[in-house]
Tab-separated table of C-alpha atoms and ligand atoms in Angstrom:
chain	number	residue	atom	x	y	z
A	27	MET	CA	139.704	125.889	71.259
A	28	ALA	CA	142.222	123.060	70.780
A	29	ILE	CA	145.168	123.062	73.143
A	30	ASP	CA	148.418	121.195	72.744
A	31	PHE	CA	149.287	119.611	76.067
A	32	LYS	CA	152.959	119.659	75.101
A	33	ASP	CA	152.813	123.458	75.225
A	34	LEU	CA	151.423	123.585	78.762
A	35	SER	CA	153.726	124.861	81.464
A	36	ASP	CA	154.918	122.465	84.201
A	37	GLN	CA	154.407	125.290	86.670
A	38	GLU	CA	151.678	124.692	89.243
A	39	LEU	CA	149.813	127.813	90.382
A	40	LEU	CA	147.650	126.089	93.003
A	41	TYR	CA	149.009	123.466	95.341
A	42	GLY	CA	149.309	122.529	99.005
A	43	GLN	CA	145.631	123.262	99.719
A	44	LYS	CA	143.918	121.677	102.733
A	45	THR	CA	141.006	120.127	100.863
A	46	CYS	CA	139.698	116.633	101.583
A	47	PRO	CA	141.398	113.932	99.459
A	48	GLY	CA	139.628	113.590	96.108
A	49	CYS	CA	138.222	117.138	96.148
A	50	ALA	CA	137.267	118.136	92.610
A	51	ALA	CA	136.871	121.831	93.364
A	52	THR	CA	140.584	122.534	93.451
A	53	ILE	CA	141.242	120.180	90.508
A	54	ALA	CA	139.017	122.497	88.450
A	55	VAL	CA	140.862	125.621	89.602
A	56	ARG	CA	144.306	124.055	89.147
A	57	LEU	CA	143.456	123.047	85.565
A	58	ALA	CA	142.039	126.501	84.833
A	59	LEU	CA	145.207	128.204	86.100
A	60	LYS	CA	147.351	125.916	83.912
A	61	ILE	CA	145.687	127.631	80.974
A	62	LEU	CA	145.343	131.149	82.346
A	63	GLY	CA	148.892	131.442	83.715
A	64	GLU	CA	150.685	133.743	86.105
A	65	ARG	CA	149.025	136.976	84.986
A	66	THR	CA	145.760	135.931	86.599
A	67	PHE	CA	144.087	137.798	89.437
A	68	VAL	CA	141.766	135.487	91.350
A	69	CYS	CA	138.869	136.317	93.624
A	70	VAL	CA	137.202	133.685	95.825
A	71	PRO	CA	134.264	134.233	98.207
A	72	ALA	CA	133.601	132.238	101.387
A	73	CYS	CA	133.523	128.575	100.294
A	74	CYS	CA	135.643	125.408	100.462
A	75	VAL	CA	138.241	126.818	98.063
A	76	ALA	CA	138.717	129.970	100.155
A	77	ALA	CA	138.841	127.994	103.403
A	78	THR	CA	141.406	125.481	102.157
A	79	THR	CA	143.784	127.713	100.213
A	80	ASN	CA	144.321	130.568	102.644
A	81	ALA	CA	145.629	128.855	105.783
A	82	TYR	CA	148.222	131.541	106.512
A	83	PRO	CA	151.211	131.250	106.211
A	84	GLN	CA	150.720	128.212	103.958
A	85	MET	CA	148.993	130.023	101.104
A	86	SER	CA	148.155	127.750	98.156
A	87	PHE	CA	147.523	130.191	95.313
A	88	PHE	CA	150.689	131.241	93.515
A	89	VAL	CA	148.903	134.069	91.755
A	90	ASN	CA	147.266	137.112	93.351
A	91	ASN	CA	144.134	136.082	95.210
A	92	VAL	CA	141.481	138.192	96.912
A	93	VAL	CA	139.019	136.606	99.323
A	94	THR	CA	135.688	138.381	99.228
A	95	ALA	CA	132.334	138.175	101.004
A	96	PHE	CA	129.986	135.270	100.197
A	97	PRO	CA	127.596	137.258	97.904
A	98	ALA	CA	130.219	139.514	96.343
A	99	THR	CA	132.226	137.590	93.712
A	100	GLY	CA	130.513	139.194	90.703
A	101	ALA	CA	130.867	142.681	92.177
A	102	THR	CA	134.485	142.192	93.284
A	103	ILE	CA	135.714	140.840	89.959
A	104	ALA	CA	133.813	143.578	88.141
A	105	GLY	CA	135.814	146.092	90.211
A	106	MET	CA	139.053	144.219	89.532
A	107	ALA	CA	138.302	144.217	85.792
A	108	ALA	CA	137.620	147.970	85.892
A	109	ALA	CA	140.897	148.532	87.764
A	110	ALA	CA	142.829	146.457	85.223
A	111	GLU	CA	141.276	148.426	82.370
A	112	THR	CA	142.008	151.785	84.027
A	113	GLN	CA	145.639	150.781	84.473
A	114	GLY	CA	145.890	149.614	80.885
A	115	LEU	CA	146.730	146.029	81.890
A	116	GLU	CA	145.835	144.122	78.762
A	117	ASP	CA	147.665	140.878	79.494
A	118	VAL	CA	145.840	139.945	82.697
A	119	THR	CA	142.863	137.679	83.350
A	120	ILE	CA	140.393	138.402	86.108
A	121	LEU	CA	139.041	135.106	87.443
A	122	GLY	CA	136.228	134.631	89.953
A	123	VAL	CA	136.019	131.177	91.539
A	124	ALA	CA	132.902	130.463	93.554
A	125	GLY	CA	130.841	127.528	94.767
A	126	ASP	CA	127.267	126.777	93.768
A	127	GLY	CA	125.868	128.526	96.873
A	128	GLY	CA	127.943	131.623	96.165
A	129	THR	CA	126.768	131.563	92.545
A	130	ALA	CA	123.255	130.154	92.178
A	131	ASP	CA	121.995	131.595	95.462
A	132	ILE	CA	123.520	134.503	97.385
A	133	GLY	CA	125.884	135.703	94.631
A	134	LEU	CA	123.417	135.590	91.754
A	135	GLN	CA	122.542	139.282	91.594
A	136	ALA	CA	126.188	140.432	91.599
A	137	LEU	CA	126.967	137.880	88.879
A	138	SER	CA	123.914	139.013	86.901
A	139	GLY	CA	125.155	142.614	87.066
A	140	ALA	CA	128.605	141.644	85.770
A	141	CYS	CA	127.000	139.672	82.922
A	142	GLU	CA	124.589	142.477	82.054
A	143	ARG	CA	127.436	145.019	81.900
A	144	ASN	CA	129.569	142.492	80.009
A	145	ASP	CA	132.531	143.177	82.286
A	146	ASN	CA	135.770	141.644	81.059
A	147	LEU	CA	136.191	138.636	83.366
A	148	ILE	CA	135.863	134.885	83.739
A	149	TYR	CA	133.565	133.490	86.418
A	150	LEU	CA	134.154	129.814	87.228
A	151	CYS	CA	131.525	128.167	89.394
A	152	TYR	CA	132.631	124.822	90.816
A	153	ASP	CA	129.460	123.003	91.679
A	154	ASN	CA	129.627	120.434	94.473
A	155	GLU	CA	125.832	120.685	94.733
A	156	ALA	CA	125.519	121.978	98.311
A	157	TYR	CA	127.037	124.351	100.860
A	158	MET	CA	129.891	122.030	101.812
A	159	ASN	CA	132.204	124.378	103.696
A	160	THR	CA	129.604	124.987	106.393
A	161	GLY	CA	128.595	121.341	106.838
A	162	ILE	CA	126.495	120.202	103.824
A	163	GLN	CA	123.404	122.406	103.542
A	164	ARG	CA	121.268	122.378	100.370
A	165	SER	CA	121.710	125.031	97.685
A	166	GLY	CA	119.679	125.988	94.611
A	167	SER	CA	121.926	123.558	92.728
A	168	THR	CA	121.317	120.516	94.935
A	169	PRO	CA	119.729	117.737	92.847
A	170	TRP	CA	116.310	116.251	93.608
A	171	GLY	CA	116.474	113.511	96.202
A	172	ALA	CA	119.864	114.422	97.661
A	173	TRP	CA	120.251	114.255	101.412
A	174	THR	CA	121.810	117.308	103.040
A	175	THR	CA	121.511	118.514	106.631
A	176	THR	CA	118.763	120.919	105.509
A	177	SER	CA	117.078	118.452	103.127
A	178	PRO	CA	116.886	115.418	105.403
A	179	ALA	CA	115.962	111.905	104.274
A	180	GLY	CA	114.204	109.094	106.132
A	181	GLU	CA	110.833	108.825	107.918
A	182	GLY	CA	108.931	109.623	104.716
A	183	LYS	CA	111.400	112.335	103.673
A	184	LYS	CA	113.091	112.060	100.286
A	185	GLY	CA	115.925	114.546	100.705
A	186	GLU	CA	115.890	117.624	98.442
A	187	VAL	CA	112.344	118.155	97.133
A	188	LYS	CA	113.035	120.562	94.260
A	189	PHE	CA	114.832	120.100	90.955
A	190	ARG	CA	117.944	122.223	90.660
A	191	LYS	CA	118.159	125.639	89.007
A	192	ASN	CA	119.646	125.620	85.533
A	193	LEU	CA	122.538	128.078	85.793
A	194	PHE	CA	123.540	127.598	82.155
A	195	ASP	CA	120.092	128.833	81.085
A	196	ILE	CA	120.156	131.705	83.591
A	197	ILE	CA	123.516	132.999	82.359
A	198	THR	CA	122.871	132.462	78.643
A	199	ALA	CA	119.685	134.505	79.073
A	200	HIS	CA	122.064	137.445	79.718
A	201	ARG	CA	123.446	136.937	76.168
A	202	VAL	CA	127.026	136.945	77.422
A	203	PRO	CA	129.704	136.306	74.789
A	204	TYR	CA	130.578	132.877	76.224
A	205	CYS	CA	129.063	130.402	78.655
A	206	ALA	CA	129.879	126.716	79.142
A	207	THR	CA	129.327	123.723	81.358
A	208	ALA	CA	132.219	121.359	82.106
A	209	SER	CA	133.351	118.568	84.393
A	210	VAL	CA	136.620	117.690	86.105
A	211	ALA	CA	136.186	114.206	84.629
A	212	TYR	CA	136.714	115.698	81.146
A	213	PRO	CA	139.892	117.750	81.714
A	214	ARG	CA	140.704	118.434	78.059
A	215	ASP	CA	137.193	119.755	77.447
A	216	LEU	CA	137.398	121.874	80.608
A	217	MET	CA	140.800	123.340	79.728
A	218	GLU	CA	139.773	124.063	76.131
A	219	LYS	CA	136.761	125.949	77.429
A	220	VAL	CA	138.978	127.986	79.756
A	221	ALA	CA	141.305	128.717	76.822
A	222	LYS	CA	138.361	129.875	74.728
A	223	ALA	CA	137.065	132.051	77.574
A	224	LYS	CA	140.522	133.625	77.895
A	225	SER	CA	140.517	134.542	74.210
A	226	ILE	CA	137.157	136.366	74.332
A	227	LYS	CA	136.570	139.880	75.687
A	228	GLY	CA	133.611	140.412	78.002
A	229	ALA	CA	131.811	138.301	80.603
A	230	LYS	CA	132.489	134.569	80.409
A	231	PHE	CA	130.925	131.954	82.662
A	232	ILE	CA	132.022	128.322	83.142
A	233	HIS	CA	129.933	125.992	85.305
A	234	VAL	CA	131.982	122.960	86.367
A	235	GLN	CA	130.484	119.960	88.110
A	236	ALA	CA	132.866	119.149	90.979
A	237	PRO	CA	132.124	115.882	92.828
A	238	CYS	CA	132.739	116.061	96.574
A	239	PRO	CA	133.585	112.798	98.386
A	240	THR	CA	132.782	114.284	101.794
A	241	GLY	CA	129.389	115.777	100.988
A	242	TRP	CA	128.263	113.153	98.487
A	243	GLY	CA	129.541	110.188	100.502
A	244	TYR	CA	131.755	108.071	98.254
A	245	PRO	CA	135.409	106.904	98.489
A	246	SER	CA	137.782	109.728	97.623
A	247	GLU	CA	139.461	107.850	94.768
A	248	LYS	CA	136.160	107.744	92.832
A	249	THR	CA	135.817	111.468	92.089
A	250	ILE	CA	136.571	111.155	88.381
A	251	GLU	CA	134.444	108.001	88.085
A	252	TYR	CA	131.411	109.846	89.502
A	253	GLY	CA	132.081	112.859	87.298
A	254	ARG	CA	132.019	110.570	84.248
A	255	LEU	CA	128.936	108.693	85.398
A	256	ALA	CA	127.060	111.973	85.847
A	257	VAL	CA	127.671	112.802	82.178
A	258	GLU	CA	127.147	109.246	80.912
A	259	SER	CA	123.816	108.963	82.713
A	260	GLY	CA	122.687	112.356	81.385
A	261	LEU	CA	122.467	114.006	84.801
A	262	TRP	CA	125.179	116.505	83.817
A	263	TYR	CA	125.895	117.773	80.324
A	264	LEU	CA	128.776	119.396	78.507
A	265	ALA	CA	127.617	122.394	76.511
A	266	GLU	CA	128.681	125.795	75.199
A	267	TYR	CA	126.929	129.012	74.305
A	268	GLU	CA	128.787	131.332	71.952
A	269	ASN	CA	127.648	134.049	69.534
A	270	GLY	CA	124.056	133.416	70.577
A	271	LYS	CA	124.180	129.701	69.711
A	272	ASN	CA	124.134	126.633	71.949
A	273	LYS	CA	126.252	123.572	71.282
A	274	LEU	CA	126.443	120.175	72.983
A	275	ASN	CA	130.014	118.889	73.245
A	276	LEU	CA	129.045	115.322	74.039
A	277	THR	CA	125.745	113.555	73.431
A	278	PRO	CA	125.629	109.999	74.787
A	279	LYS	CA	123.803	107.743	72.250
A	280	THR	CA	122.069	106.033	75.133
A	281	PHE	CA	122.249	107.071	78.739
A	282	LYS	CA	123.598	104.746	81.395
A	283	PRO	CA	120.988	103.887	84.063
A	284	VAL	CA	120.958	106.671	86.644
A	285	GLU	CA	121.331	104.194	89.507
A	286	LEU	CA	124.928	103.518	88.394
A	287	TYR	CA	125.623	107.129	89.352
A	288	LEU	CA	123.268	107.426	92.323
A	289	ARG	CA	123.487	104.118	94.166
A	290	GLY	CA	127.054	104.392	95.458
A	291	GLN	CA	126.599	107.857	96.964
A	292	ARG	CA	125.538	108.169	100.606
A	293	ARG	CA	123.425	111.263	99.858
A	294	PHE	CA	121.158	109.176	97.567
A	295	ARG	CA	121.137	105.868	99.452
A	296	HIS	CA	117.490	106.248	100.603
A	297	LEU	CA	116.204	106.445	97.007
A	298	THR	CA	114.083	103.600	95.599
A	299	GLU	CA	113.652	102.111	92.087
A	300	GLU	CA	110.610	104.357	91.703
A	301	ASP	CA	112.739	107.399	92.547
A	302	TYR	CA	115.378	106.392	89.973
A	303	ARG	CA	112.673	106.214	87.295
A	304	LEU	CA	111.318	109.642	88.327
A	305	ILE	CA	114.818	111.101	88.047
A	306	GLU	CA	115.143	109.535	84.574
A	307	ARG	CA	111.833	111.001	83.424
A	308	HIS	CA	112.947	114.444	84.577
A	309	ARG	CA	116.331	113.954	82.868
A	310	ASP	CA	114.607	113.051	79.600
A	311	LEU	CA	112.421	116.173	79.754
A	312	GLU	CA	115.488	118.333	80.392
A	313	TRP	CA	117.297	116.771	77.416
A	314	GLU	CA	114.285	117.312	75.167
A	315	LEU	CA	114.368	121.001	76.057
A	316	LEU	CA	118.144	121.117	75.649
A	317	LYS	CA	118.109	119.521	72.197
A	318	LYS	CA	115.495	122.005	71.001
A	319	ARG	CA	117.935	124.825	71.772
A	320	VAL	CA	121.017	123.133	70.432
A	321	ASN	CA	122.389	122.047	67.059
A	322	VAL	CA	122.936	118.321	67.646
B	426	TPP	C1	126.444	136.447	104.218
B	426	TPP	C2	127.003	135.122	104.614
B	426	TPP	N1	126.147	134.126	104.925
B	426	TPP	C3	126.627	132.929	105.284
B	426	TPP	C4	127.973	132.709	105.336
B	426	TPP	C5	128.499	131.373	105.768
B	426	TPP	N2	128.989	130.602	104.673
B	426	TPP	C6	130.291	130.603	104.323
B	426	TPP	S1	130.647	129.564	103.045
B	426	TPP	C7	129.021	129.078	102.972
B	426	TPP	C8	128.589	128.021	101.995
B	426	TPP	C9	129.301	128.062	100.689
B	426	TPP	O1	128.676	127.173	99.794
B	426	TPP	P1	129.173	127.108	98.311
B	426	TPP	O2	129.181	128.443	97.712
B	426	TPP	O3	128.369	126.059	97.606
B	426	TPP	O4	130.705	126.637	98.441
B	426	TPP	P2	131.259	125.265	99.088
B	426	TPP	O5	131.326	125.500	100.560
B	426	TPP	O6	130.304	124.187	98.737
B	426	TPP	O7	132.588	125.106	98.497
B	426	TPP	C10	128.237	129.748	103.912
B	426	TPP	C11	126.798	129.513	104.102
B	426	TPP	C12	128.846	133.775	105.001
B	426	TPP	N3	130.182	133.622	105.001
B	426	TPP	N4	128.339	134.960	104.651
B	427	SF4	S1	133.911	119.203	101.527
B	427	SF4	FE1	133.964	118.601	99.360
B	427	SF4	S2	134.325	120.491	98.179
B	427	SF4	FE2	134.863	120.888	100.341
B	427	SF4	S3	137.087	120.494	100.496
B	427	SF4	FE3	136.024	118.578	101.047
B	427	SF4	S4	135.833	117.428	99.099
B	427	SF4	FE4	136.321	119.567	98.570
B	428	MG	MG1	128.943	124.121	97.114
């Protein structure tokens, strides 16, 4: 859904948070709130966003915000959506904002329930690819080869040994009205997807890759650069699912070598040429599967 940036409000609805410099998680939420506006009710579970926006009395959300338990985002926003409906509030948006751990792992069943019931809400997962708030532990969304404190590297260890779950596939399998992937490095695309989600009734899911300088180990000013490289090297993709159909929003003609994305990050510094090629082979298989499901 095209948006005219001239029409966007100057009002900021998220600022003053205590995130690390270069944190993409709150960039994603700030951009989403630019589109959704003041009549948004947010719910955040335990995660970096909750920890850095609720340092009382310096609260950073300038919309209503509920902090819920780590597994409970899907259930809490389902309740909020039911309350809004009961009160006849038709101009509000219920927004869940959760990390990859709170979405792909412990929060998956509550999210699945909300999707199955088609509750009227938007769930935004910002994916920094590990449990960052508690000191960088692996999640179901941590990529193969990444070092975390629970997927160590060195002495014959390669970091994370499994390929990540595909959340886009998991949620589209619920046949929700709208599901998308996005990246903070493509802000127009991200905001247009939020605008589209706002215009649709039912359960909407947006999965945003959110580079994390602290957990990934790169200089904080390179967040957008890494977000772009992830897409350009084919290790992240921009896609939508709507009315039962998948669509790719950007298909690189040729992928950049994955080492351009991987080499500068501390979490991947133990990887070898052989590992880069393995990651590329897996990427190519994933894209083959993706293109079969998508009109390219
Ligand atoms: C039931 C439960 N288990 C564990 C925790 C501790 N905990 C809080 S946040 C968190 C990790 C969150 O990871 P993610 O959802 O990826 O968000 P991020 O910290 O990366 O922003 C954990 C393990 C908790 N609060 N509740
Ligand atoms: S650890 Fe990462 S996700 Fe968490 S506040 Fe810092 S940069 Fe953001
Ligand atoms: Mg995380």
